[in-house]
Amino acid sequence: MYSKIGVADSISNLKPQQVEVTAQKGDWYKVISDQGTGWIQPSPGKLAVVENMNATAELKDNAYTYKYPDAFSPKGSTLSPQTVQVIGRWSDWLLINTNNGNWWIDGRHIELNSAAEEAAPEIAPEGEVPAA
């Protein structure tokens, strides 16, 4: 991580983690990390833009959890078949919320149930009365 774009000396060496991107200029990204705010240029690293979600998924088989969306990242626990809360997605990976924090699972064979598909009250446009 660098204090400015294009400077030679870094201010810190980031370990893999989720960061918040606050600005972009070319292939540089200003991020907020666990070590503060600065600029990164992800190559040769990997920057994954995580799509925020609010869905559930039914695990039909055991599933490994991972610290990062990468099969070579540190593993967490193995989840038995259950319904999990999905809070993010990147490529084929799903970020889930568990009692032990947020973990990634391989989502290639998992079907999502969108929160929008659950029964929600119908809201009428302003000035209109909903049909009975």
XYZ file of C-alpha atoms in Angstrom:
132
model
C 0.000 0.000 0.000
C 1.329 3.431 -0.949
C 0.687 6.946 0.390
C 0.325 8.318 -3.182
C 0.019 6.979 -6.712
C 3.377 6.147 -8.282
C 5.656 6.604 -5.249
C 8.526 4.138 -4.905
C 8.317 3.328 -1.188
C 5.289 1.564 0.238
C 3.809 2.470 3.607
C 2.761 -1.119 4.377
C 2.537 -4.614 2.938
C -1.090 -5.787 2.887
C -1.948 -9.395 3.561
C -4.993 -10.805 1.719
C -8.106 -9.161 3.147
C -11.344 -7.453 2.245
C -10.842 -3.719 1.683
C -13.190 -0.877 0.881
C -12.385 0.953 -2.367
C -12.998 4.700 -2.020
C -11.450 5.976 -5.273
C -9.921 4.776 -8.533
C -7.447 6.363 -10.937
C -6.400 4.163 -13.856
C -5.307 0.832 -12.385
C -4.708 2.332 -8.907
C -7.269 2.030 -6.108
C -7.536 4.049 -2.905
C -8.565 1.628 -0.171
C -9.386 1.462 3.501
C -7.695 -1.606 4.987
C -6.974 -2.982 8.437
C -3.702 -0.999 8.248
C -5.242 2.346 7.317
C -5.926 4.225 4.076
C -3.673 4.230 1.031
C -3.299 3.398 -2.654
C -2.776 -0.053 -4.160
C -2.068 -1.312 -7.646
C -3.352 -4.883 -7.526
C -1.121 -6.411 -10.193
C 0.420 -8.905 -9.631
C -2.138 -9.321 -6.810
C -5.828 -9.849 -7.277
C -8.593 -7.336 -6.661
C -12.033 -8.888 -6.490
C -15.083 -6.647 -6.496
C -17.586 -8.354 -4.204
C -21.260 -7.997 -5.130
C -23.312 -7.366 -1.980
C -26.242 -9.753 -1.651
C -29.046 -10.667 0.693
C -30.003 -14.246 -0.114
C -30.003 -17.738 1.303
C -28.596 -20.943 -0.099
C -29.410 -24.530 0.724
C -26.274 -26.636 1.190
C -27.221 -30.145 0.089
C -23.731 -31.585 0.768
C -20.895 -30.783 3.148
C -19.079 -27.570 2.171
C -15.619 -26.294 3.098
C -15.336 -22.682 4.206
C -12.394 -20.519 3.126
C -10.901 -17.287 4.452
C -10.717 -15.833 0.910
C -12.393 -16.719 -2.432
C -9.561 -19.049 -3.416
C -9.325 -22.839 -2.989
C -5.719 -22.392 -1.792
C -6.616 -19.911 0.974
C -6.791 -21.022 4.625
C -9.764 -23.308 5.307
C -12.209 -22.734 8.117
C -14.604 -25.462 9.077
C -16.725 -27.915 7.124
C -20.416 -27.062 7.058
C -22.961 -29.846 7.126
C -26.069 -29.579 4.898
C -28.044 -26.527 6.047
C -29.438 -23.167 4.925
C -26.848 -20.366 4.969
C -27.129 -16.587 4.701
C -25.317 -15.275 1.594
C -24.065 -11.693 1.905
C -21.766 -11.425 -1.111
C -20.617 -13.007 -4.363
C -17.493 -12.887 -6.469
C -17.294 -15.068 -9.562
C -18.275 -18.607 -8.451
C -17.633 -17.862 -4.760
C -20.267 -16.992 -2.155
C -19.562 -15.007 1.018
C -21.690 -16.361 3.835
C -22.410 -15.183 7.353
C -21.985 -17.858 10.037
C -21.830 -17.955 13.829
C -18.024 -17.940 13.397
C -17.897 -14.865 11.142
C -17.936 -14.386 7.378
C -16.487 -17.189 5.225
C -16.307 -18.023 1.529
C -17.713 -21.190 -0.021
C -17.428 -22.554 -3.555
C -20.806 -21.681 -5.056
C -20.557 -23.483 -8.408
C -23.189 -26.093 -7.496
C -25.279 -24.072 -5.058
C -28.632 -22.514 -5.925
C -29.411 -19.135 -4.387
C -32.792 -18.141 -2.997
C -33.124 -14.385 -3.376
C -34.535 -12.450 -0.435
C -36.807 -10.705 -2.958
C -38.460 -14.067 -3.698
C -39.673 -14.338 -0.099
C -43.152 -13.054 0.654
C -43.022 -9.272 0.903
C -45.908 -6.861 1.352
C -46.981 -5.113 -1.832
C -46.352 -1.385 -1.689
C -48.642 0.860 -3.728
C -47.269 3.945 -5.492
C -47.898 7.175 -3.586
C -51.503 8.287 -3.811
C -52.810 4.848 -4.831
C -54.585 2.303 -2.702
C -53.400 -1.324 -2.996
C -55.914 -3.718 -4.559
C -57.678 -5.964 -2.054
